Every structure is written in structure tokens, then in C-alpha cells.
Short mmCIF file of C-alpha atoms in Angstrom, two decimals:
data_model
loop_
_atom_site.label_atom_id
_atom_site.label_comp_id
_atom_site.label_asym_id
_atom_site.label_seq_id
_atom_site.Cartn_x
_atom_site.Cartn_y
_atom_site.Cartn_z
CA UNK A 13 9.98 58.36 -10.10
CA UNK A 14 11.96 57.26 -7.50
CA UNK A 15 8.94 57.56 -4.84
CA UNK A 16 6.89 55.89 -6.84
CA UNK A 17 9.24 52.54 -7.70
CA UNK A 18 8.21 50.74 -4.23
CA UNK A 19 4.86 51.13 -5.24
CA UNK A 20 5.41 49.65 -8.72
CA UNK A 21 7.41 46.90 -7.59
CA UNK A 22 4.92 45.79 -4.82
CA UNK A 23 1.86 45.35 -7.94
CA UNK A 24 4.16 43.88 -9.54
CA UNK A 25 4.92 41.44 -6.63
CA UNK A 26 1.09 40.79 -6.15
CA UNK A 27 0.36 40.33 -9.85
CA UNK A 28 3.17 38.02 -9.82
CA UNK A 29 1.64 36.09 -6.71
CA UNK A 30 -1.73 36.10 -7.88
CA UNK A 31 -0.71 34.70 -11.17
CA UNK A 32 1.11 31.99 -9.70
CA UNK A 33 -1.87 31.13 -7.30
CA UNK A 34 -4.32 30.85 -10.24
CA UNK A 35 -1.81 28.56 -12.15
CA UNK A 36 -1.65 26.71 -9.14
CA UNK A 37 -5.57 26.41 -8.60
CA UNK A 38 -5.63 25.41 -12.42
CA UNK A 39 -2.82 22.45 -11.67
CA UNK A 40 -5.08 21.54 -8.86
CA UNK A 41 -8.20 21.85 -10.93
CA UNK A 42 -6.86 19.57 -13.46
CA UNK A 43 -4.83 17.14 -11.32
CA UNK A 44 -8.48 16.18 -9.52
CA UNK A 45 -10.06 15.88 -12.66
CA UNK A 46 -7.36 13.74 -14.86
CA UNK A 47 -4.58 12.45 -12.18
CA UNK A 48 -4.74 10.17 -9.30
CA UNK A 49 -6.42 12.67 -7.19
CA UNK A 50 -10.25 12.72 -8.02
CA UNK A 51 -13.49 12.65 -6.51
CA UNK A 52 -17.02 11.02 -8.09
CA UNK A 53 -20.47 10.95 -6.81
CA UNK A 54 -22.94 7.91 -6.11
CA UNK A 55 -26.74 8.39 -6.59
CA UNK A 56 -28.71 5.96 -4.31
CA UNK A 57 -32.33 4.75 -5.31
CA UNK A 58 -34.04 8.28 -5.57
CA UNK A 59 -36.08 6.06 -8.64
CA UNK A 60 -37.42 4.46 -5.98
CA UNK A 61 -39.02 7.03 -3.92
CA UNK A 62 -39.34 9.66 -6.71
CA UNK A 63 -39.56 8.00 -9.94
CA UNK A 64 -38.08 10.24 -12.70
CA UNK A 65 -38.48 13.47 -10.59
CA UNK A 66 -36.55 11.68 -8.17
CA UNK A 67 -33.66 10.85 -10.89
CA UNK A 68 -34.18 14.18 -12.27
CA UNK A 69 -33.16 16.14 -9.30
CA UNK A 70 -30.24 13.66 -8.78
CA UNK A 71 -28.43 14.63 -12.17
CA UNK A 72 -29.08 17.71 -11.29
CA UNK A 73 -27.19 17.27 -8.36
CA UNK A 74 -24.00 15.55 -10.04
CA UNK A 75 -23.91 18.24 -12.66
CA UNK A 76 -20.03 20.02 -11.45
CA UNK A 77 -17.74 19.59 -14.64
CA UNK A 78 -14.68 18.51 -12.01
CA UNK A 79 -16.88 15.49 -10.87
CA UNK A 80 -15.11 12.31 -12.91
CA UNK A 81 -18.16 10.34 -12.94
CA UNK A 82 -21.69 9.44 -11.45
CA UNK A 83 -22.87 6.15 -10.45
CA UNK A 84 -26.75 5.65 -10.51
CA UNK A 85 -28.83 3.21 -8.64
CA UNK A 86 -31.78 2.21 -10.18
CA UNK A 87 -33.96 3.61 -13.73
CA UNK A 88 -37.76 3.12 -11.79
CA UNK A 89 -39.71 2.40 -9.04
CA UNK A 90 -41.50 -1.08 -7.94
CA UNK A 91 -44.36 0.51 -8.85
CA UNK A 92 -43.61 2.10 -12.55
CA UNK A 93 -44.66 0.31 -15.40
CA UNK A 94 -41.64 -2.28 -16.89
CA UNK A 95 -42.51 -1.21 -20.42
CA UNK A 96 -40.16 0.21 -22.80
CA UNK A 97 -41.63 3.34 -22.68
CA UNK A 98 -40.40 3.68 -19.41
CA UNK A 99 -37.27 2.16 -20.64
CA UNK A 100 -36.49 4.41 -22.96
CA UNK A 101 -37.35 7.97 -21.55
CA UNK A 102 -34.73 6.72 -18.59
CA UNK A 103 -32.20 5.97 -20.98
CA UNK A 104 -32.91 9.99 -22.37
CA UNK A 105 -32.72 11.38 -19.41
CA UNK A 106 -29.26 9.77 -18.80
CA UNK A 107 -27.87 10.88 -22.07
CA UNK A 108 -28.46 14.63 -21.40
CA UNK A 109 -26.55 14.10 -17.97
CA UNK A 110 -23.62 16.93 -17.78
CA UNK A 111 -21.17 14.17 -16.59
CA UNK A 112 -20.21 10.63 -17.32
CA UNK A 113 -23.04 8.49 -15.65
CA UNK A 114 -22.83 4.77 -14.69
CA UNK A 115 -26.05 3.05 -14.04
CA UNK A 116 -26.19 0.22 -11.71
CA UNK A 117 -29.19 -2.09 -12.09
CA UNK A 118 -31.52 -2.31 -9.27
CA UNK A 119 -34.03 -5.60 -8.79
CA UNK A 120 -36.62 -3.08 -9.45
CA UNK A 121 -35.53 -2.54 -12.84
CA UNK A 122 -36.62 -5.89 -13.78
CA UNK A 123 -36.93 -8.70 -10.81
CA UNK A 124 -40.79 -7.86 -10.18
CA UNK A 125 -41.73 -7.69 -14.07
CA UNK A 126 -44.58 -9.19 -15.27
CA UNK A 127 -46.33 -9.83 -18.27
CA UNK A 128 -50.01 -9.51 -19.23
CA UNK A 129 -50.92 -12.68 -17.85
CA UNK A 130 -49.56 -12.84 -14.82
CA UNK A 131 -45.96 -14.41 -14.83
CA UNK A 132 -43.16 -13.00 -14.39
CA UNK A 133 -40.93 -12.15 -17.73
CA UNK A 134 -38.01 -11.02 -15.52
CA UNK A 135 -34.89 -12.19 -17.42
CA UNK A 136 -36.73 -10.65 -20.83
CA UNK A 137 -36.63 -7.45 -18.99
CA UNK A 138 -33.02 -7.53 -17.98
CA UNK A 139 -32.30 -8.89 -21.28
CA UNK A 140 -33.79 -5.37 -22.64
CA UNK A 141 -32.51 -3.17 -20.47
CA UNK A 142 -28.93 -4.48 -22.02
CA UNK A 143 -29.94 -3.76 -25.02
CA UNK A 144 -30.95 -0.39 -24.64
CA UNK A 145 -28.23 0.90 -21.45
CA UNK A 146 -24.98 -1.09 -22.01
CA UNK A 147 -24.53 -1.50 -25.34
CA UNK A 148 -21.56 0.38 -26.21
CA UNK A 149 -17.99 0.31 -24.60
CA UNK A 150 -18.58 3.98 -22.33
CA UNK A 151 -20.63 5.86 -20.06
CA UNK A 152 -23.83 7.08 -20.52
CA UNK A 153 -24.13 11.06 -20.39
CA UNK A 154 -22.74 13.95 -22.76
CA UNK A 155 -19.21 13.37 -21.26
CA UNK A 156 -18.24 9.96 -21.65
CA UNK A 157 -15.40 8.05 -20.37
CA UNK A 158 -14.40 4.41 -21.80
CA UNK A 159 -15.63 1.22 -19.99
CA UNK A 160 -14.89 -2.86 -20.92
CA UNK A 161 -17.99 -4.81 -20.31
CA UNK A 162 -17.80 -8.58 -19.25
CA UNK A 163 -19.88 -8.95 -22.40
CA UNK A 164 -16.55 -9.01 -24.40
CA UNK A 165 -15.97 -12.46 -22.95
CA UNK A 166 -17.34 -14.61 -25.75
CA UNK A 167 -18.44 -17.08 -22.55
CA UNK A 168 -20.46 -14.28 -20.82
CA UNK A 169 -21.44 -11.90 -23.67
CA UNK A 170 -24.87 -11.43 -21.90
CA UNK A 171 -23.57 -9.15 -18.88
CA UNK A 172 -22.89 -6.38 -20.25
CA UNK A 173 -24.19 -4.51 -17.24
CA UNK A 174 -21.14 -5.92 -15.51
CA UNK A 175 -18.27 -2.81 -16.60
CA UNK A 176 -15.25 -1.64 -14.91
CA UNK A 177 -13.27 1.39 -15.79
CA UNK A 178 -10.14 3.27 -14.30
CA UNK A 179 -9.15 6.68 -12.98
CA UNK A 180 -6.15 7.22 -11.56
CA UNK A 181 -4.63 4.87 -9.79
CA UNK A 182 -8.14 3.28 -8.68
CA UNK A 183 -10.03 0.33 -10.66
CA UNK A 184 -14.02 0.67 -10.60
CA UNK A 185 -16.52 -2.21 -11.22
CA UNK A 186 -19.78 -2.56 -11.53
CA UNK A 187 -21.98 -5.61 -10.39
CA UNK A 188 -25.08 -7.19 -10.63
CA UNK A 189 -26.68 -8.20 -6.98
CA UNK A 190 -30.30 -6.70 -6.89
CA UNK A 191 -31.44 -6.33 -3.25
CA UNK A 192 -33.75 -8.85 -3.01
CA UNK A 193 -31.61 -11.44 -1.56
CA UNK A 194 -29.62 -11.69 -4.65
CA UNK A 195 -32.80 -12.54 -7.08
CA UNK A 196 -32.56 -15.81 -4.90
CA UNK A 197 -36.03 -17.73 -5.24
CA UNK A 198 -37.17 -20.18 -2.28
CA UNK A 199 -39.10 -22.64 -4.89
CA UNK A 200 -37.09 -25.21 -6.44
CA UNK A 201 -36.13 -25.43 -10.05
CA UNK A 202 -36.84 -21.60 -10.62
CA UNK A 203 -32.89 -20.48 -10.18
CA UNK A 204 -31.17 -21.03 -13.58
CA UNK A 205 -31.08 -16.82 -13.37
CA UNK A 206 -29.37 -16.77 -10.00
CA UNK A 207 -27.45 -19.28 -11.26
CA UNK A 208 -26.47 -18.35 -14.04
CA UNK A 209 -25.67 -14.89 -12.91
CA UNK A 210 -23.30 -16.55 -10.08
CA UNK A 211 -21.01 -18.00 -12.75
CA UNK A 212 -20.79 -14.78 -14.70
CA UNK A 213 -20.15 -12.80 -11.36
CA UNK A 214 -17.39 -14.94 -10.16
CA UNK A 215 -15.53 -14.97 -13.18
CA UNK A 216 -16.01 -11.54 -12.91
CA UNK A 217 -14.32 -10.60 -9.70
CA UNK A 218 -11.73 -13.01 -10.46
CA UNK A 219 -10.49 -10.40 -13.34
CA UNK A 220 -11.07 -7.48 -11.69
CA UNK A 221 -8.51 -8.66 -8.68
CA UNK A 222 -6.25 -10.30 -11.48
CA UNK A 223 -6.62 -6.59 -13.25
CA UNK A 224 -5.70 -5.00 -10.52
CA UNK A 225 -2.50 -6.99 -9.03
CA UNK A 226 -1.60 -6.88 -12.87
CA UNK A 227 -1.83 -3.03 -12.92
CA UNK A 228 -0.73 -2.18 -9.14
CA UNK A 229 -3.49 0.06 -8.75
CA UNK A 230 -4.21 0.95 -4.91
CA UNK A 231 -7.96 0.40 -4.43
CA UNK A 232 -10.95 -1.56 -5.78
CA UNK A 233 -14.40 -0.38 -5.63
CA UNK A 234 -17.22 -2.40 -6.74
CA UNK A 235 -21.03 -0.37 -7.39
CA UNK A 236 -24.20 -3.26 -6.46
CA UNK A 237 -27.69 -2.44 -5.23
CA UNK A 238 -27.75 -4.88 -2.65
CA UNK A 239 -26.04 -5.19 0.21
CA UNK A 240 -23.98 -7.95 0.43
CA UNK A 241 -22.30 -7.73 3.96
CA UNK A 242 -18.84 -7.39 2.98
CA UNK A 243 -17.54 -6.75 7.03
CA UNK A 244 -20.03 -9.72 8.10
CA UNK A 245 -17.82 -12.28 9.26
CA UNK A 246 -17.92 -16.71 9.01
CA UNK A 247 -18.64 -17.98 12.33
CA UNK A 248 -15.99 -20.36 13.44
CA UNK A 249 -15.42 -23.38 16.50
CA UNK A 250 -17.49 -22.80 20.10
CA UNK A 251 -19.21 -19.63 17.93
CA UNK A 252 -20.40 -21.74 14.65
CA UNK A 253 -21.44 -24.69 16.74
CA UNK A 254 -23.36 -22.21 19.07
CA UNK A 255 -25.11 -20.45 16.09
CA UNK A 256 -28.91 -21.49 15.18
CA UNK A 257 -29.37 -22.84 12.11
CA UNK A 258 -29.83 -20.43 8.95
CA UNK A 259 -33.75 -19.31 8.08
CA UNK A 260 -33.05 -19.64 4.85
CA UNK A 261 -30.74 -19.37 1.76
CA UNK A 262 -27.58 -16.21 2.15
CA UNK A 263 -28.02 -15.04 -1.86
CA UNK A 264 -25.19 -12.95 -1.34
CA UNK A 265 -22.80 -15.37 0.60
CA UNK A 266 -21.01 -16.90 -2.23
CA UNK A 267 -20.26 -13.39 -3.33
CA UNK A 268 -19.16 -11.98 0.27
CA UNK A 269 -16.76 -14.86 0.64
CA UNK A 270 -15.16 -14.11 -2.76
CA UNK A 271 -14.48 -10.48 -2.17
CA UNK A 272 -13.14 -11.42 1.27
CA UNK A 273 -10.83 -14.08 0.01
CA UNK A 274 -9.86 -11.86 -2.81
CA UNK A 275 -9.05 -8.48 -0.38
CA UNK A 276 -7.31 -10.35 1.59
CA UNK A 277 -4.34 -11.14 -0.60
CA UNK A 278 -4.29 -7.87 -1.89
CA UNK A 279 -2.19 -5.22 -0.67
CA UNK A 280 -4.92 -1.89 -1.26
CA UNK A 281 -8.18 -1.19 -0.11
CA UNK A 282 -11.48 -2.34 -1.57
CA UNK A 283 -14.75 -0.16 -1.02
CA UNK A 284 -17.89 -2.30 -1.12
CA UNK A 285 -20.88 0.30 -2.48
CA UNK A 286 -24.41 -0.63 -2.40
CA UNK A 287 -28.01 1.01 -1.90
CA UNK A 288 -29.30 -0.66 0.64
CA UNK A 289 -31.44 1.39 3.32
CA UNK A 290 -30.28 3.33 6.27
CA UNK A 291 -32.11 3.28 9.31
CA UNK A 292 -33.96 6.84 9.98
CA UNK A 293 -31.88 9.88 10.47
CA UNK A 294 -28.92 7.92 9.81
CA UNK A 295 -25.86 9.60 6.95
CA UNK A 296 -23.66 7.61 5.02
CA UNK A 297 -21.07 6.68 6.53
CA UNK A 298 -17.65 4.52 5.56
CA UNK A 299 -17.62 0.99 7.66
CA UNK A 300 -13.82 -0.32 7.38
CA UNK A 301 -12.60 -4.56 8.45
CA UNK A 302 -9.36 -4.21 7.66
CA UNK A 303 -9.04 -3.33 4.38
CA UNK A 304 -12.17 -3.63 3.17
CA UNK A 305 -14.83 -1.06 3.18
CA UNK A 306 -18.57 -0.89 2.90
CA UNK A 307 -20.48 2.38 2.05
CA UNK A 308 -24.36 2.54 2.15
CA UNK A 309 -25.93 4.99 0.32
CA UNK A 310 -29.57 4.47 0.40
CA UNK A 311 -31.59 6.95 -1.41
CA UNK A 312 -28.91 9.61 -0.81
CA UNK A 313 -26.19 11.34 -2.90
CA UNK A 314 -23.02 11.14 -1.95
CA UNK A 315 -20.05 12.65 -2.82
CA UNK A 316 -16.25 10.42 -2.16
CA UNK A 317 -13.53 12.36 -2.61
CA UNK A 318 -10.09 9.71 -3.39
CA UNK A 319 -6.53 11.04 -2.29
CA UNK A 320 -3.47 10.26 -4.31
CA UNK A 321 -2.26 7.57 -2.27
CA UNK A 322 -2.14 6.82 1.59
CA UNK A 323 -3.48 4.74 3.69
CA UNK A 324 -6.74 5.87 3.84
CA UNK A 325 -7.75 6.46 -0.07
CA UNK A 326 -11.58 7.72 0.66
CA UNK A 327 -13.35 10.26 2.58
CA UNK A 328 -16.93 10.79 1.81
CA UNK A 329 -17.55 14.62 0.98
CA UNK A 330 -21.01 16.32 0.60
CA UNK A 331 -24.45 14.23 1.39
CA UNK A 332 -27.68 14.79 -0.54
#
């Protein structure tokens, strides 16, 4: 017996260790998934290259049960009917997702809808899509997670696309800028959308920021389809005096100015996403001015992994 006591006390040791390793792993397993430390994925516009295949494959993609949540660019195609049809087999396919999925509107969704005659029935569109994507306080997919939707302003109750939700100690947003220039239109009198939209988006940021200095949380990140330049900076003096003349109207410079104004009084970072193209060959990659960052994802997906705290809160993981 004595010989044989070593023996039993070394499997003993290594049961030990390997039990407290797996606990460990389990702590880890569940501190990503419901502490501060997380990671989420962003889908870029596969709907746009690949239609529902396209959107298939990227659930597909997003499908590990640590993942906190998905954010998707886009339901169709420019060239995909605007019907409800379309509308609705979109909104099934999101429902049968494996994790919590976010969808961010892109201008194809409803900017270049017409109807039968001709003319363009744009803000009906977007009007529909509200009803039948963001019209309940969560996520779409089988896991949900709970979102409040600008729509519970009595003054904006419209937006519902705009949402923002929390994990950790990280607030996320989405917002409505669809690529095209904002949904800007050169002929006169045709902007009460843009306009409209402008208002609800400003009083939007302006809660997120107040939201976030309220609840000390150590990053922003807002989800858009277009790209709205967040790192472009306002010419000033020799340099504005020296710089031609504008070809035509910035959609997305009221916006950019905001989110500048409104990092730079506070103290954490703030990750600008969008889904604007990326020239060819090119990854996404994480763009930083200070502390503001701009991610673009193009038809990619892309996984961010967020750290606890630190200075640097995001690190982009696997590319699709």
C-alpha cells in the first residue's frame, strides 16, 4: 500500500488540477458571455451581393452560443423586389437566428423603392419595415436580449429602428444614415425625410451620451450603414480659406460634428461602425483620432472582441 500511495496522491493531484481548470474555463466562459468581458459580431451588406443566400450564410456564421449579439447590415439587395413578400421572409429568417440579432437598415431597404407607377414610395417602405422588424422592445433571433427604441419618445415614436442596448460596461446604439449620402436629395423641396430624420437623430445621440455619462460606462458604439467620416476633420484658418468650395451638400456632416463634439467631452472611447466599402483586398481594420474609432466592415463579418476595461477596449477578432 505504501508503494502505491505516491501514485494515488499524484491522480489525485491531477484530478484536482483538472477540476479546477475546467471551473476556471467555465468562469471564463460565463464572464465573456454575461460580464464586462464580451465579444459580438457585425455582418456587413452580404444582402447586397448575395441576397438571402448571402444573409443566410452570414447567420450561419454568427451562430457560437458565447457570441452576445449580431448586428446585421441590410434585409435585400438594390435589385430585390421592395414588396412585403420580401419583407417578410427576411424578417423569418432573422427569427430562426441562434443568437440575438440587431438589424441595421441599409438605403437599400427602402431609399430606391418604387411604386407601380413610377415614383418613389420610400418613406411608406421604411414606415413598413418598422412595422414588421422593430416593433417590440428586443432583438430579433431565438435568443433575445432587451433593447429601448427612440420610439418610446412620444415626440419621435416613428424611429423605432433607432435602439440602444447594454452589455457590460459598454452602451450600443443603433442609427439610421443609409449610404447614399444620408438619403440627402439635390432637388429642392423633396427633404422633409432627411429632415425629419436629422431631428430624430440628434435628439438621439444627445441621450445616448447623456446615458452614458449618467451610467459611467467606458465606451460608445454606434451601428449605421453609411459612412459618416467620424476621423475626417473641419478645416480651419490658411487650410479652410485654401480649400475649394464643396461639390455639393455633406449629408452626414451635421451628424459627424455631433459625435465629435459629443466624444470629445467624454472620458471613454466611441467606435463609429458602418458598411461602407473597402477598397479591393483590403480587411477591416480599426481607424482611431483620439478617442474615437471608425470600423468599416463592408460586406464582411467581423468578429470585435471588448476587454474589461483599459485603454484600448476593442480588438477586432476573426474576418469573414
Amino acid at each position: 500500500m505504501r508503494a502505491r500511495r505516491p501514485f494515488l496522491l499524484n491522480a489525485l493531484l491531477a484530478a484536482a488540477l483538472l477540476a479546477s481548470g475546467g471551473a476556471g474555463a467555465a468562469r471564463d466562459k460565463k464572464k465573456d458571455k454575461d460580464g464586462n468581458a464580451h465579444h459580438f459580431a457585425i455582418v456587413g451588406h452580404r444582402a447586397a451581393i448575395d441576397g438571402e443566400d448571402g444573409l443566410k450564410g452570414a447567420l450561419d456564421d454568427v451562430k457560437d452560443e458565447d457570441l452576445a449579439f449580431a448586428v446585421v447590415t441590410g434585409i435585400k439587395g438594390a435589385n430585390e423586389a421592395c414588396g412585403d413578400r420580401v419583407y417578410q421572409k427576411r424578417r423569418d429568417l432573422f427569427d430562426k437566428a441562434r443568437r440575438p440579432v440587431i438589424l441595421s437598415l441599409s438605403g437599400n431597404d427602402w431609399t430606391g423603392c418604387r411604386n407601380s407607377a413610377g415614383r418613389t414610395n420610400a418613406i411608406e417602405r421604411l414606415n413598413r419595415l418598422r412595422e414588421l422588424f422593430y416593433g417590440e422592445p428586443e432583438s430579433l433571433g431565438k435568443d433575445k436580449i432587451p433593447m429601448t427604441r427612440l420610439s418610446s419618445s412620444p415626440r419621435f415614436r416613428s424611429y423605432a429602428e433607432n435602439a440602444h442596448w447594454r452589455v457590460g460596461k459598454v452602451l450600443y446604439a443603433t442609427i439610421n444614415l443609409p449610404a447614399a449620402n444620408n438619403h440627402y436629395l439635390p432637388a429642392a423641396g423633396r427633404n422633409s425625410e432627411f429632415e425629419d430624420r436629422a431631428v430624430a437623430n440628434r435628439f438621439w445621440l444627445n441621450r445616448l451620451f447623456a446615458i452614458a455619462k449618467q451610467d459611467k460606462v467606458s465606451a460608445v458604439v454606434l451601428f449605421g450603414e453609411g459612412n459618416m467620416q467620424p476621423l475626417l476633420q473641419p478645416a480651419n484658418g490658411l487650410r479652410a480659406l485654401l480649400q475649394r468650395s464643396p461639390t455639393g451638400y455633406d449629408g452626414f456632416a451635421d451628424t459627424r460634428r455631433q459625435v465629435q463634439m459629443r466624444a470629445a467631452k467624454f472620458p471613454g472611447q466611441v467606435l463609429v461602425v458602418d458598411s461602407a466599402g473597402l477598397p479591393k483586398e483590403a480587411k477591416p481594420a480599426i481607424e482611431w483620432h483620439g478617442n474615437v474609432g471608425h470600423l468599416s466592415v463592408g460586406a464582411h463579418a467581423v468578429e470585435v472582441r471588448v476587454a474589461e476595461d483599459g485603454k484600448n477596449v476593442f480588438s477586432l477578432g476573426p474576418v469573414r
